[in-house]
PDB file of C-alpha atoms in Angstrom:
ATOM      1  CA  UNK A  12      -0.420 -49.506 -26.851  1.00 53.00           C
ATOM      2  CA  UNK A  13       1.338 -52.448 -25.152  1.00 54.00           C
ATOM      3  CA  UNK A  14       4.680 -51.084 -25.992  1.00 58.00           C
ATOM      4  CA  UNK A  15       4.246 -47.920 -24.224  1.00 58.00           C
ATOM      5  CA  UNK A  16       2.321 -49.479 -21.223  1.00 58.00           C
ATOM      6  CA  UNK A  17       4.738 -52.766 -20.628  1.00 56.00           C
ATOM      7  CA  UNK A  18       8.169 -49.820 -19.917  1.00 59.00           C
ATOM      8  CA  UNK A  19       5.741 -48.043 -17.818  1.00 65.00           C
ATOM      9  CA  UNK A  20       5.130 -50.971 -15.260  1.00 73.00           C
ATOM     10  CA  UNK A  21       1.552 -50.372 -16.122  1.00 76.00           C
ATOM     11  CA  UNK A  22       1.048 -54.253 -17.125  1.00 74.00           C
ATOM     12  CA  UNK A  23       3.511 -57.362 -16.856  1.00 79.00           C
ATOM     13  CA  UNK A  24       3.668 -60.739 -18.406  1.00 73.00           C
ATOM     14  CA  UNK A  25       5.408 -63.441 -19.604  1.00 73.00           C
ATOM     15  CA  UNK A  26       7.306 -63.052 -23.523  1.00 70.00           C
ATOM     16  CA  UNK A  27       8.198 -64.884 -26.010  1.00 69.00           C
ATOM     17  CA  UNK A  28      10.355 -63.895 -28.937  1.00 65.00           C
ATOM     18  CA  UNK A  29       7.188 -63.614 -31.502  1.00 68.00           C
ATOM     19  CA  UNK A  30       5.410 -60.790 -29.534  1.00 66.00           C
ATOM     20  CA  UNK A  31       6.162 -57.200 -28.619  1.00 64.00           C
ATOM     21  CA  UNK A  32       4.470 -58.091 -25.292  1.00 61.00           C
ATOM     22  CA  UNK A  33       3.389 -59.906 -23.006  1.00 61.00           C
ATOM     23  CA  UNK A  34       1.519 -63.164 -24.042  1.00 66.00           C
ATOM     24  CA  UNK A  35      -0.745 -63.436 -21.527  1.00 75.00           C
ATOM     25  CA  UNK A  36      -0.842 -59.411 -19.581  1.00 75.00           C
ATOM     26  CA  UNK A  37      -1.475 -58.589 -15.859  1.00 83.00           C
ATOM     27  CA  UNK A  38      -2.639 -55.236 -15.013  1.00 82.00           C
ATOM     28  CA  UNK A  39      -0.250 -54.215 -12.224  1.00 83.00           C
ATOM     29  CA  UNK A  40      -0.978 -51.893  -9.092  1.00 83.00           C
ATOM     30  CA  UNK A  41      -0.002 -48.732 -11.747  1.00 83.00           C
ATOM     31  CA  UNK A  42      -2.081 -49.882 -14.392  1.00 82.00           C
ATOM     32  CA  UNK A  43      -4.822 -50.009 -12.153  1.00 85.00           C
ATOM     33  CA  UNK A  44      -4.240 -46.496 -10.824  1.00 83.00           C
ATOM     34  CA  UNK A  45      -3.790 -45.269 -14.616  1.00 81.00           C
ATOM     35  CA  UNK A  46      -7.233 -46.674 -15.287  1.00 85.00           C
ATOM     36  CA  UNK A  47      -9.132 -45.299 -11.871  1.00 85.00           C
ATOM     37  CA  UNK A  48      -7.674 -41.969 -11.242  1.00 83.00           C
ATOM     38  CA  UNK A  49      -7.035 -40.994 -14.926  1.00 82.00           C
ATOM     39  CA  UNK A  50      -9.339 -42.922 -16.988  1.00 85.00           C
ATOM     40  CA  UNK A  51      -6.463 -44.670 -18.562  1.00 81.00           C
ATOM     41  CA  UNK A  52      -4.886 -41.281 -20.335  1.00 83.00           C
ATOM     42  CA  UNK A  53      -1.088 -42.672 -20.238  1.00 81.00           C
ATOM     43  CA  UNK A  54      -0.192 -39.040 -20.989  1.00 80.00           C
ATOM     44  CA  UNK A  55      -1.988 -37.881 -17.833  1.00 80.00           C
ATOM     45  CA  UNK A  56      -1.404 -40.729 -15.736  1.00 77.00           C
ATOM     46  CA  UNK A  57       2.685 -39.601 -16.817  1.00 78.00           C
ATOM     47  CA  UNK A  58       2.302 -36.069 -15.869  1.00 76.00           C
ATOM     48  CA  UNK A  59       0.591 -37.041 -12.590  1.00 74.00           C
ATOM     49  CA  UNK A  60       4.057 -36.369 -10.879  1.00 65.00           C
ATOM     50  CA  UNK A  61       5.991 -34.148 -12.447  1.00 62.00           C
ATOM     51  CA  UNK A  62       5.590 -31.538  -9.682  1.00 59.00           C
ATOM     52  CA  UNK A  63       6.992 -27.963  -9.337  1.00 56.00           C
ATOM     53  CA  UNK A  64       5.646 -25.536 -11.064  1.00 57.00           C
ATOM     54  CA  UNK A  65       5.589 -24.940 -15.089  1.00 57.00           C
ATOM     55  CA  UNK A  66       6.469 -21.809 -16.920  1.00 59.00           C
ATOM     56  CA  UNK A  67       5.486 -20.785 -19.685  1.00 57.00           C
ATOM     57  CA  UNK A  68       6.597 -17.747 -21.344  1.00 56.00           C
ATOM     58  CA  UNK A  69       3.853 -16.164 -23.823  1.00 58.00           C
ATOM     59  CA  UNK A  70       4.208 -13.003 -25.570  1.00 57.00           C
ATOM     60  CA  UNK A  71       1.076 -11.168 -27.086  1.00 54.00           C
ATOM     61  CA  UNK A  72      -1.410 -13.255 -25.886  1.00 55.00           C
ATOM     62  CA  UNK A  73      -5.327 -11.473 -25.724  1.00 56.00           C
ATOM     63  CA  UNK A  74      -6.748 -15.264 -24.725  1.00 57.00           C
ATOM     64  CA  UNK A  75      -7.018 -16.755 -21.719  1.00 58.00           C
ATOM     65  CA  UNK A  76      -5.113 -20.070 -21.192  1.00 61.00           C
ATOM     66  CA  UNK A  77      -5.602 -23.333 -18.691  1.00 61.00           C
ATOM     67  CA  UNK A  78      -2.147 -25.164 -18.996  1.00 61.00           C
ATOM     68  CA  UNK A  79      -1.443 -28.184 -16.934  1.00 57.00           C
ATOM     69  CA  UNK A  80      -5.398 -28.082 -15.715  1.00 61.00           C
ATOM     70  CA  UNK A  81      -7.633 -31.016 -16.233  1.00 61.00           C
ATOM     71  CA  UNK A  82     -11.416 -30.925 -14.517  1.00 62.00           C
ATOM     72  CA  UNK A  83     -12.141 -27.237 -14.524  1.00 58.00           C
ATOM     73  CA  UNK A  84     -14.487 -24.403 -15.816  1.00 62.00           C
ATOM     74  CA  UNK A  85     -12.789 -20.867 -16.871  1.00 59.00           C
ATOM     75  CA  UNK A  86     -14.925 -18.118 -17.333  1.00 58.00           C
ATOM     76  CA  UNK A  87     -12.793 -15.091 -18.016  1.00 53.00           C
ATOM     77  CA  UNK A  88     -13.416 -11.794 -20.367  1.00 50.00           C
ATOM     78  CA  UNK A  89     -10.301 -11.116 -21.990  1.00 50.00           C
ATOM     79  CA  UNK A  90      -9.934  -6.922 -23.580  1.00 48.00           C
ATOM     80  CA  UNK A  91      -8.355  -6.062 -26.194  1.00 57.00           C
ATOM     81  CA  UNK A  92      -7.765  -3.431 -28.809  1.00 64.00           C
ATOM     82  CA  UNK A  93      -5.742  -0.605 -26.713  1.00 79.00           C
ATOM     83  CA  UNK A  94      -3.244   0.485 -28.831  1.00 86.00           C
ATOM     84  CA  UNK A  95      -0.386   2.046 -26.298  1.00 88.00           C
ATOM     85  CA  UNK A  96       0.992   4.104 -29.342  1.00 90.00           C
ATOM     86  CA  UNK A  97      -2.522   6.601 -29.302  1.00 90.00           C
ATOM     87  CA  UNK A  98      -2.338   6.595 -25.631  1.00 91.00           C
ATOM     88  CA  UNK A  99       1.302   8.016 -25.680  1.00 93.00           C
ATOM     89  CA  UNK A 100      -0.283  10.311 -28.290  1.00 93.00           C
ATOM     90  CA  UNK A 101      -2.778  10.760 -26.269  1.00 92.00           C
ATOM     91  CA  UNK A 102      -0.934  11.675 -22.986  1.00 94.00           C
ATOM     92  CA  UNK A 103       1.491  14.349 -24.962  1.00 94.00           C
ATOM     93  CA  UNK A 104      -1.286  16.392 -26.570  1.00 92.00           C
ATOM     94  CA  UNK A 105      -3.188  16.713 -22.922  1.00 92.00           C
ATOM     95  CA  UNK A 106       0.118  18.107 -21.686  1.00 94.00           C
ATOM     96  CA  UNK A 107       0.616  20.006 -24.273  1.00 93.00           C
ATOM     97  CA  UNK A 108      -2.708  21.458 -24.577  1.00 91.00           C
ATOM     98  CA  UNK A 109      -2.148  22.350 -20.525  1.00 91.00           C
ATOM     99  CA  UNK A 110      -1.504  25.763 -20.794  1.00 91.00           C
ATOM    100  CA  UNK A 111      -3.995  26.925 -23.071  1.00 89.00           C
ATOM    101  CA  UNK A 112      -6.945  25.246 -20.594  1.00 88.00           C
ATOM    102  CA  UNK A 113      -7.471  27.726 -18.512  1.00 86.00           C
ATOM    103  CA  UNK A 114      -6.852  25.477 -15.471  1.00 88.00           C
ATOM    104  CA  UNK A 115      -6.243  27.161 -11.632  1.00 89.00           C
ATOM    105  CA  UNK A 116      -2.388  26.581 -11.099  1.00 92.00           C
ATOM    106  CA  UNK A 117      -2.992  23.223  -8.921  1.00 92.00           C
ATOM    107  CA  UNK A 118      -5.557  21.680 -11.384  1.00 90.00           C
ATOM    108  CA  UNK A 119      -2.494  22.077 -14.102  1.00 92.00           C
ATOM    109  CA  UNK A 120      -0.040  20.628 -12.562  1.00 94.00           C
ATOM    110  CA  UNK A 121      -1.713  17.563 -11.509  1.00 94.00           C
ATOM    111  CA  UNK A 122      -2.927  17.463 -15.114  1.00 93.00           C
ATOM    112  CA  UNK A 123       0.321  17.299 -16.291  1.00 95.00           C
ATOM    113  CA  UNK A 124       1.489  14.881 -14.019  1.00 96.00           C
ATOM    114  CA  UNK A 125      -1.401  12.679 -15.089  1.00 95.00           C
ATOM    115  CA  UNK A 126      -0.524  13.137 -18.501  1.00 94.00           C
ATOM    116  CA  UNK A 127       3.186  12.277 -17.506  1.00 96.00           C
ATOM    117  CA  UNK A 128       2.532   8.807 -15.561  1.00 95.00           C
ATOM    118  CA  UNK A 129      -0.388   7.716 -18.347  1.00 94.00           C
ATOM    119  CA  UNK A 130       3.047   8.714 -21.190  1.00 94.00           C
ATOM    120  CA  UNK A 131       5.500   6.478 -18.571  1.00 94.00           C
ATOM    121  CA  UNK A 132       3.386   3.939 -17.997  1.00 92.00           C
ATOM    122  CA  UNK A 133       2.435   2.705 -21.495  1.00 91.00           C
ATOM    123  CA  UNK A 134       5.695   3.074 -22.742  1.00 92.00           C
ATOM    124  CA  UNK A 135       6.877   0.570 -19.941  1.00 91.00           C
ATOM    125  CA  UNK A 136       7.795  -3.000 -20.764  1.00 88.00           C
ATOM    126  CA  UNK A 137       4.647  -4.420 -18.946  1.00 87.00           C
ATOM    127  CA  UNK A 138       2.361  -1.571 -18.848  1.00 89.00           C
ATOM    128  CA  UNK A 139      -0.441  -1.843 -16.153  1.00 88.00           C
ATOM    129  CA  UNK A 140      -3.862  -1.165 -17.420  1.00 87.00           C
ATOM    130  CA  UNK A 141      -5.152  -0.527 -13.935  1.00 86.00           C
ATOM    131  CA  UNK A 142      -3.266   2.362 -13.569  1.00 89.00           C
ATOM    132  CA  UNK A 143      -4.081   3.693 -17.071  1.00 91.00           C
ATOM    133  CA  UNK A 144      -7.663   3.126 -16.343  1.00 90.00           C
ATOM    134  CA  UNK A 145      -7.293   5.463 -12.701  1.00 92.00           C
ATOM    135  CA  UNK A 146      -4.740   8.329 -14.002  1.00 93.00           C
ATOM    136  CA  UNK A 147      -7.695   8.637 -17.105  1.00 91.00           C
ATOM    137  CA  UNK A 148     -10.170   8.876 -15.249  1.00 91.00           C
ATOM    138  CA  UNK A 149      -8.818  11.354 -12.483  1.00 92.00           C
ATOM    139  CA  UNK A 150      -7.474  13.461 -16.042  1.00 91.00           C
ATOM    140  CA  UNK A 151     -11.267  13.132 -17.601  1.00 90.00           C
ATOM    141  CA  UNK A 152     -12.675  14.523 -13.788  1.00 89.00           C
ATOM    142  CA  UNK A 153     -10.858  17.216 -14.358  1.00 89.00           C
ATOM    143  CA  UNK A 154     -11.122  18.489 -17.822  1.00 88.00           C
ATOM    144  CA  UNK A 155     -14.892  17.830 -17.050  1.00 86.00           C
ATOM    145  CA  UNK A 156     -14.872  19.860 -14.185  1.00 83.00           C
ATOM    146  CA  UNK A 157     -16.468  23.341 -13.568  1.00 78.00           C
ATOM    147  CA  UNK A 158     -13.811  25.511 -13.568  1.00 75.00           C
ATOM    148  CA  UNK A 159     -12.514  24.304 -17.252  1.00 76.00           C
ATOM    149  CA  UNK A 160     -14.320  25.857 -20.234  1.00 70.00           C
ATOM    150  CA  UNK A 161     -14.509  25.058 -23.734  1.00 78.00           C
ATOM    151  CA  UNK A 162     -14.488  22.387 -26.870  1.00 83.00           C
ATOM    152  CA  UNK A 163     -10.763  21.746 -26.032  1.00 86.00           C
ATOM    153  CA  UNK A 164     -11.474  20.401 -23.172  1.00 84.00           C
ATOM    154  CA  UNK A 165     -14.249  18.157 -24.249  1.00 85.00           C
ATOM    155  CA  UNK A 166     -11.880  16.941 -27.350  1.00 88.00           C
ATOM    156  CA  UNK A 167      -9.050  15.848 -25.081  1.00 88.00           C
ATOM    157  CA  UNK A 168     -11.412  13.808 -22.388  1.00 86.00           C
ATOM    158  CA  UNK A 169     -13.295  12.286 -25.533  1.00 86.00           C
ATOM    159  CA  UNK A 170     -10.152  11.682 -26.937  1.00 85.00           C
ATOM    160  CA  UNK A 171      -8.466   9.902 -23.994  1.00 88.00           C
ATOM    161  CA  UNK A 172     -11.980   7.644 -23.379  1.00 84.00           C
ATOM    162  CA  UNK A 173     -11.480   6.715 -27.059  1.00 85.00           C
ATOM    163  CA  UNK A 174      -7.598   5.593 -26.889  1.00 86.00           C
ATOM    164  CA  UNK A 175      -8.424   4.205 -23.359  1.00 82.00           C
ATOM    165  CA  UNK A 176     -11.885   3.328 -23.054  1.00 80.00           C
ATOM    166  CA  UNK A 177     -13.188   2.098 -19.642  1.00 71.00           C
ATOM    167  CA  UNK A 178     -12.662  -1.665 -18.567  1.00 57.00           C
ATOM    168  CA  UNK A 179     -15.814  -3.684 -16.906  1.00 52.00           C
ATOM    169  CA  UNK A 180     -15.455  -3.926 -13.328  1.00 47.00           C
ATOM    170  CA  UNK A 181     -12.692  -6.513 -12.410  1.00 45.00           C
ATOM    171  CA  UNK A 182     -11.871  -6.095 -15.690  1.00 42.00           C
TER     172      UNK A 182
END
């Protein structure tokens, strides 16, 4: 402990050539403000200043993280489990199962623009589950609609709420 805290100007003292430190130690003005302010964490009281910002660079992470953080509560619900691969699967058997819905001309091609941005968007490098979330639903509206009849339908909008089921609010 004394040799890290002697380089750090967090005591002082006089030597002599048996010890590693100081015979006789003095807390200095650091030392004091190690021991006040960070409860004499030498790693902390260290960090205190390295300012700017950090970045870290994480790659599959389905946790939540607190980095650089000391004296804090995270609450946070983290989802997982959407597997972009059956919602590209998904997305190419709605448009493909367009023209056999019976749909009014409008109702298709919105459809299959639906069916086109949900495709897009989960193939991108950062897909953006907000998105997925809206372009489902307003693709599930329709297929449950009135004016759309039969199992197929009902399949596909199951199907989609399965590959792409609905987040929490704020989720």
């Amino acid at each position: 402990m004394i040799r890290r805290t002697v380089p750090k100007g967090l005591i002082k003292g006089d030597r002599n050539a048996s010890s590693d430190g100081p015979v006789q130690a003095e807390i200095t003005a650091e030392g004091e403000d190690c021991v006040d302010n960070y409860q004499g964490d030498i790693g902390a009281y260290e960090r205190r200043n390295t300012g700017g910002n950090t970045t870290f660079h994480i790659g599959q992470n389905t946790g939540n993280i607190a980095a650089n953080s000391r004296d804090f509560t995270l609450n946070a619900t983290t989802h997982s489990g959407v597997d972009l691969a059956q919602v590209v699967m998904a997305a190419r058997a709605l448009r493909q199962a367009v023209p056999i819905l019976g749909l009014p001309e409008d109702d298709a091609a919105e459809v299959t623009q639906l069916a086109t941005r949900i495709e897009e968007e989960a193939t991108s490098t950062n897909p953006d589950p907000s998105r997925l979330q809206r372009w489902r639903t307003q693709a599930v509206a329709i297929l449950a609609s009135p004016v759309v009849s039969g199992a197929l339908s009902s399949v596909l909008a199951t199907y989609l709420g399965v590959v792409l089921p609905e987040l929490p609010a704020g989720g």
